[in-house]
CSV table of C-alpha atoms in Angstrom, one decimal:
chain,number,residue,atom,x,y,z
A,613,TYR,CA,-26.9,-7.6,-33.4
A,614,GLY,CA,-24.2,-7.2,-35.8
A,615,SER,CA,-22.4,-4.5,-34.3
A,616,PRO,CA,-23.1,-2.6,-30.8
A,617,ARG,CA,-24.9,0.0,-32.7
A,618,GLN,CA,-27.4,-2.1,-34.0
A,619,PHE,CA,-27.7,-4.1,-30.3
A,620,TRP,CA,-28.4,0.1,-29.4
A,621,GLU,CA,-30.9,0.4,-31.4
A,622,THR,CA,-32.8,-2.8,-31.0
A,623,ALA,CA,-32.7,-2.3,-26.8
A,624,THR,CA,-33.6,1.0,-27.1
A,625,SER,CA,-36.7,0.7,-29.0
A,626,LYS,CA,-37.5,-2.5,-26.2
A,627,GLY,CA,-37.6,-0.1,-23.8
A,628,LEU,CA,-34.5,-1.0,-22.0
A,629,ARG,CA,-33.3,1.9,-19.5
A,630,LEU,CA,-29.4,3.2,-19.9
A,631,GLU,CA,-28.0,4.4,-16.4
A,632,THR,CA,-25.2,6.9,-17.5
A,633,HIS,CA,-22.3,6.7,-14.7
A,634,GLN,CA,-18.9,8.0,-13.8
A,635,ASP,CA,-15.5,6.5,-12.5
A,636,GLN,CA,-11.9,7.4,-12.3
A,637,ASN,CA,-10.6,4.9,-14.9
A,638,THR,CA,-13.2,6.6,-17.7
A,639,PRO,CA,-14.7,9.9,-17.9
A,640,PHE,CA,-17.6,8.7,-19.7
A,641,PHE,CA,-19.6,5.7,-20.3
A,642,LEU,CA,-23.2,4.6,-20.7
A,643,SER,CA,-24.3,1.6,-18.9
A,644,ILE,CA,-26.9,-0.5,-20.4
A,645,ILE,CA,-29.4,-2.1,-17.6
A,646,LEU,CA,-30.2,-4.6,-19.3
A,647,ILE,CA,-34.1,-6.2,-19.4
A,648,MET,CA,-33.3,-9.0,-19.9
A,649,SER,CA,-33.0,-13.4,-19.7
A,650,LEU,CA,-29.8,-14.6,-18.5
A,651,CYS,CA,-29.8,-16.8,-22.0
A,652,GLN,CA,-30.2,-13.4,-23.6
A,653,ARG,CA,-27.2,-11.4,-21.5
A,654,SER,CA,-24.6,-14.8,-21.4
A,655,SER,CA,-25.3,-14.1,-26.0
A,656,PHE,CA,-25.0,-10.5,-25.4
A,657,SER,CA,-21.5,-10.9,-23.4
A,658,ALA,CA,-20.1,-13.5,-25.7
A,659,GLU,CA,-20.1,-10.9,-28.2
A,660,ASN,CA,-16.8,-9.6,-27.4
A,661,THR,CA,-15.0,-13.6,-27.2
A,662,PRO,CA,-11.6,-12.9,-29.5
A,663,ILE,CA,-12.8,-14.4,-33.3
A,664,THR,CA,-10.3,-15.3,-36.0
A,665,ILE,CA,-10.7,-13.6,-39.2
A,666,VAL,CA,-8.7,-13.7,-42.5
A,667,PRO,CA,-10.4,-9.8,-44.2
A,668,SER,CA,-10.3,-9.0,-47.8
A,669,PHE,CA,-9.4,-5.9,-47.9
A,670,SER,CA,-6.8,-3.6,-46.1
A,671,SER,CA,-6.5,-0.3,-44.0
A,672,PRO,CA,-3.2,0.6,-42.1
A,673,LYS,CA,-5.0,2.5,-39.9
A,674,PRO,CA,-3.3,2.1,-36.6
A,675,PRO,CA,-5.3,-0.2,-34.0
A,676,LEU,CA,-8.4,0.8,-32.9
A,677,ALA,CA,-9.5,0.6,-28.7
A,678,LEU,CA,-13.1,-0.8,-28.4
A,679,LEU,CA,-14.9,1.5,-25.7
A,680,SER,CA,-17.0,-2.3,-25.7
A,681,SER,CA,-14.4,-4.0,-24.7
A,682,PRO,CA,-14.2,-5.2,-21.0
A,683,HIS,CA,-10.4,-6.0,-21.6
A,684,GLN,CA,-9.7,-3.1,-23.4
A,685,GLN,CA,-9.7,-4.8,-26.8
A,686,SER,CA,-7.6,-3.1,-30.1
A,687,VAL,CA,-8.6,-4.5,-34.1
A,688,GLY,CA,-6.3,-3.4,-36.6
A,689,PRO,CA,-4.7,-2.4,-38.7
A,690,PHE,CA,-6.6,-5.6,-41.5
A,691,VAL,CA,-4.3,-6.5,-43.9
A,692,ALA,CA,-6.1,-8.9,-47.2
A,693,GLY,CA,-5.3,-12.1,-46.2
A,694,MET,CA,-3.6,-12.3,-43.0
A,695,PRO,CA,-5.3,-13.6,-40.3
A,696,THR,CA,-5.8,-11.3,-37.5
A,697,THR,CA,-7.8,-11.3,-34.1
A,698,VAL,CA,-11.6,-9.5,-33.3
A,699,PRO,CA,-14.0,-9.2,-31.5
A,700,LEU,CA,-17.4,-12.2,-32.5
A,701,TRP,CA,-19.9,-9.1,-33.1
A,702,MET,CA,-17.0,-7.7,-35.2
A,703,ALA,CA,-16.6,-10.6,-37.0
A,704,LYS,CA,-20.5,-11.8,-38.1
A,705,PHE,CA,-20.3,-7.9,-39.5
A,706,LEU,CA,-17.8,-8.2,-41.9
A,707,TYR,CA,-18.7,-12.0,-42.7
A,708,GLN,CA,-22.1,-10.6,-43.7
A,709,LYS,CA,-20.7,-7.8,-45.5
A,710,GLN,CA,-18.9,-10.2,-47.7
A,711,LEU,CA,-15.1,-8.3,-46.3
A,712,ALA,CA,-13.3,-11.1,-44.6
A,713,GLN,CA,-13.9,-15.4,-43.8
A,714,ILE,CA,-14.6,-16.3,-40.8
A,715,GLN,CA,-11.7,-19.3,-39.0
A,716,LEU,CA,-13.8,-21.7,-36.4
A,717,PRO,CA,-12.2,-22.3,-33.3
A,718,ASP,CA,-10.3,-25.1,-33.1
A,719,TRP,CA,-12.7,-27.0,-30.1
A,720,LEU,CA,-15.9,-26.3,-32.6
A,721,SER,CA,-14.8,-28.9,-34.6
A,722,VAL,CA,-16.8,-32.2,-34.9
A,723,ASP,CA,-13.5,-34.7,-34.1
A,724,ARG,CA,-12.3,-32.2,-31.2
A,725,LEU,CA,-15.6,-31.6,-29.4
A,726,THR,CA,-16.1,-35.8,-29.3
A,727,GLU,CA,-13.0,-35.8,-27.8
A,728,ILE,CA,-14.4,-33.7,-24.9
A,729,LEU,CA,-17.9,-35.0,-24.8
A,730,LYS,CA,-15.8,-38.8,-24.5
A,731,GLU,CA,-13.9,-36.6,-21.7
A,732,GLU,CA,-17.4,-35.7,-19.8
A,733,LYS,CA,-18.3,-39.2,-19.9
A,734,THR,CA,-15.0,-40.3,-18.2
A,735,SER,CA,-14.1,-37.8,-15.9
A,736,GLU,CA,-16.0,-37.2,-12.6
A,737,LEU,CA,-15.2,-33.0,-13.1
A,738,LEU,CA,-16.0,-31.0,-15.5
A,739,THR,CA,-13.9,-30.3,-18.5
A,740,THR,CA,-11.5,-27.1,-18.7
A,741,HIS,CA,-11.1,-27.5,-22.3
A,742,LEU,CA,-13.9,-25.2,-23.3
A,743,PRO,CA,-14.0,-21.1,-23.3
A,744,PHE,CA,-17.3,-20.1,-20.4
A,745,TYR,CA,-19.4,-18.7,-23.6
A,746,TYR,CA,-18.7,-21.8,-25.9
A,747,TYR,CA,-22.0,-22.9,-26.1
A,748,GLU,CA,-23.3,-19.4,-27.1
A,749,ILE,CA,-20.2,-19.2,-29.4
A,750,ALA,CA,-21.1,-21.5,-31.6
A,751,ARG,CA,-24.4,-21.3,-31.9
A,752,SER,CA,-24.1,-18.0,-33.0
A,753,LEU,CA,-20.8,-18.9,-35.3
A,754,THR,CA,-23.4,-21.5,-37.6
A,755,SER,CA,-26.3,-19.1,-37.3
A,756,ILE,CA,-23.9,-16.8,-39.3
A,757,LEU,CA,-22.1,-19.1,-41.4
A,758,ASN,CA,-25.5,-20.6,-42.6
A,759,GLN,CA,-26.7,-17.2,-43.2
A,760,GLY,CA,-24.1,-16.8,-45.5
A,761,GLY,CA,-25.3,-19.5,-48.1
A,762,SER,CA,-22.0,-21.5,-48.4
A,763,SER,CA,-22.2,-23.3,-51.6
A,764,ASP,CA,-19.8,-25.7,-49.5
A,765,GLY,CA,-22.2,-28.2,-48.4
A,766,GLY,CA,-19.7,-30.7,-46.5
A,767,ALA,CA,-18.7,-27.2,-44.5
A,768,SER,CA,-22.5,-26.6,-44.2
A,769,GLY,CA,-22.7,-30.5,-42.8
A,770,GLN,CA,-20.1,-30.5,-40.6
A,771,GLN,CA,-22.0,-27.5,-38.5
A,772,GLN,CA,-24.6,-29.6,-38.2
A,773,ALA,CA,-22.3,-32.2,-37.4
A,774,ALA,CA,-20.6,-30.1,-34.3
A,775,LEU,CA,-24.1,-28.8,-33.1
A,776,VAL,CA,-25.4,-32.1,-32.5
A,777,VAL,CA,-22.3,-33.0,-30.5
A,778,LEU,CA,-23.0,-30.0,-28.6
A,779,GLN,CA,-26.1,-30.6,-26.9
A,780,ASP,CA,-24.6,-33.8,-26.2
A,781,LEU,CA,-21.8,-32.1,-24.6
A,782,VAL,CA,-24.0,-29.4,-22.4
A,783,ALA,CA,-26.3,-32.3,-21.5
A,784,VAL,CA,-24.2,-34.4,-20.4
A,785,ARG,CA,-22.2,-31.6,-18.0
A,786,ILE,CA,-25.9,-30.2,-16.4
A,787,ASP,CA,-26.3,-33.9,-15.7
A,788,LYS,CA,-22.8,-34.2,-13.9
A,789,ILE,CA,-24.0,-31.1,-12.2
A,790,ARG,CA,-26.5,-32.6,-11.0
A,791,GLN,CA,-25.2,-35.3,-9.7
A,792,ASN,CA,-23.0,-34.1,-7.4
A,793,PHE,CA,-25.7,-31.7,-6.1
A,794,HIS,CA,-27.6,-35.1,-4.8
A,795,GLU,CA,-25.2,-36.3,-3.9
A,796,LEU,CA,-24.2,-33.3,-1.5
A,797,SER,CA,-27.4,-33.3,-0.5
A,798,ARG,CA,-27.5,-37.1,0.8
A,799,GLU,CA,-24.1,-36.4,1.9
A,800,THR,CA,-24.1,-33.1,3.9
A,801,LEU,CA,-27.2,-31.4,3.6
A,802,VAL,CA,-29.1,-34.1,5.6
A,803,HIS,CA,-27.0,-32.4,8.7
A,804,VAL,CA,-27.8,-28.7,10.0
A,805,ALA,CA,-24.2,-27.1,9.3
A,806,GLU,CA,-22.4,-24.2,10.5
A,807,GLU,CA,-21.5,-22.8,7.3
A,808,LEU,CA,-23.5,-23.4,3.8
A,809,PRO,CA,-21.4,-26.2,2.2
A,810,MET,CA,-19.8,-25.8,-1.8
A,811,ILE,CA,-19.7,-27.2,-4.3
A,812,ALA,CA,-16.4,-27.4,-7.0
A,813,VAL,CA,-17.9,-26.0,-10.3
A,814,THR,CA,-14.7,-25.8,-12.6
A,815,GLY,CA,-15.0,-25.5,-15.9
A,816,ILE,CA,-18.6,-24.4,-15.5
A,817,ALA,CA,-19.4,-22.7,-17.8
A,818,SER,CA,-22.3,-20.0,-18.9
A,819,VAL,CA,-25.2,-22.2,-20.5
A,820,GLU,CA,-24.6,-25.1,-17.4
A,821,LEU,CA,-24.8,-21.5,-14.9
A,822,ASN,CA,-28.4,-20.6,-16.7
A,823,LYS,CA,-29.8,-24.0,-16.7
A,824,VAL,CA,-29.3,-24.8,-12.9
A,825,GLY,CA,-27.9,-21.8,-10.9
A,826,PRO,CA,-31.5,-20.7,-10.4
A,827,PHE,CA,-32.9,-23.9,-9.0
A,828,LEU,CA,-29.3,-23.8,-6.8
A,829,GLN,CA,-29.7,-20.5,-5.7
A,830,ARG,CA,-33.1,-21.0,-4.6
A,831,ALA,CA,-31.8,-24.7,-2.8
A,832,PHE,CA,-29.5,-23.1,-1.0
A,833,SER,CA,-31.4,-20.4,-0.1
A,834,ASP,CA,-34.2,-22.5,1.5
A,835,TYR,CA,-31.8,-24.5,3.2
A,836,GLY,CA,-30.2,-21.8,4.8
A,837,TYR,CA,-33.6,-20.7,6.2
A,838,LEU,CA,-34.0,-24.2,7.4
A,839,ILE,CA,-30.5,-23.6,9.3
A,840,GLN,CA,-31.4,-20.3,11.0
A,841,LYS,CA,-35.5,-21.7,11.8
A,842,THR,CA,-34.3,-25.1,13.2
A,843,ARG,CA,-31.3,-22.5,15.8
A,844,GLU,CA,-34.1,-20.3,16.5
A,845,ASP,CA,-36.7,-23.8,17.7
A,846,GLU,CA,-33.3,-24.9,20.0
A,847,GLN,CA,-33.3,-22.3,21.4
A,848,ASP,CA,-36.3,-21.0,21.9
A,849,VAL,CA,-36.6,-24.8,24.0
A,850,THR,CA,-33.3,-24.4,25.5
A,851,GLU,CA,-34.8,-21.3,27.3
A,852,THR,CA,-37.6,-23.0,27.9
A,853,ASP,CA,-36.2,-26.1,29.8
A,854,THR,CA,-33.9,-23.1,31.2
A,855,GLY,CA,-36.9,-21.6,32.7
A,856,VAL,CA,-38.5,-24.7,34.1
A,857,GLY,CA,-35.8,-25.8,36.0
């Protein structure tokens, strides 16, 4: 979506429910209860990620506060040729209108992604060098730049190469999480515990949560049910033995 307004129009056309709320900080704001998949929600949330652009226009107006930003982000003033930071959705909009060029984040280069991929393969922990919405940001930026029809074939090739490395990176990270869970299953989940075990997921990102989160949630839910059932059975046996005695 090029802007929140375009998303709003698309959302309402798809029958998404809108609710109004009141709180002490914001007199009135609208909250969209999205009937969307986890991936769609992540893509929408990633649109507020700060992105550096180089505008081709100047606007001396004072900074404009964005109601859509969860961190009370503001944009402007704009000076032609001077880099500035705006939300991802605004960067895409200005790029489509040929009012700005987008500067890709440093971590989105092929060389940097390759370095991170090597680190993921050699380390037991997830790297913390990536933003939480790294996958959604990369897909969104690559898509909008390809739509722009850049005449720089080398840049386009670099973007496609970055996507290939990105796919490998996601696969390695998800496999690492699954291996950690399998190890936890063999060492911890075979025993009845007082509390559910915890998994260290420092560095986990949105794309990994979307892929393995539902499975882990169901697995721990079933484990909790089995623990409760085992305790109830043990209590019944104890009461029976006591009654017989």
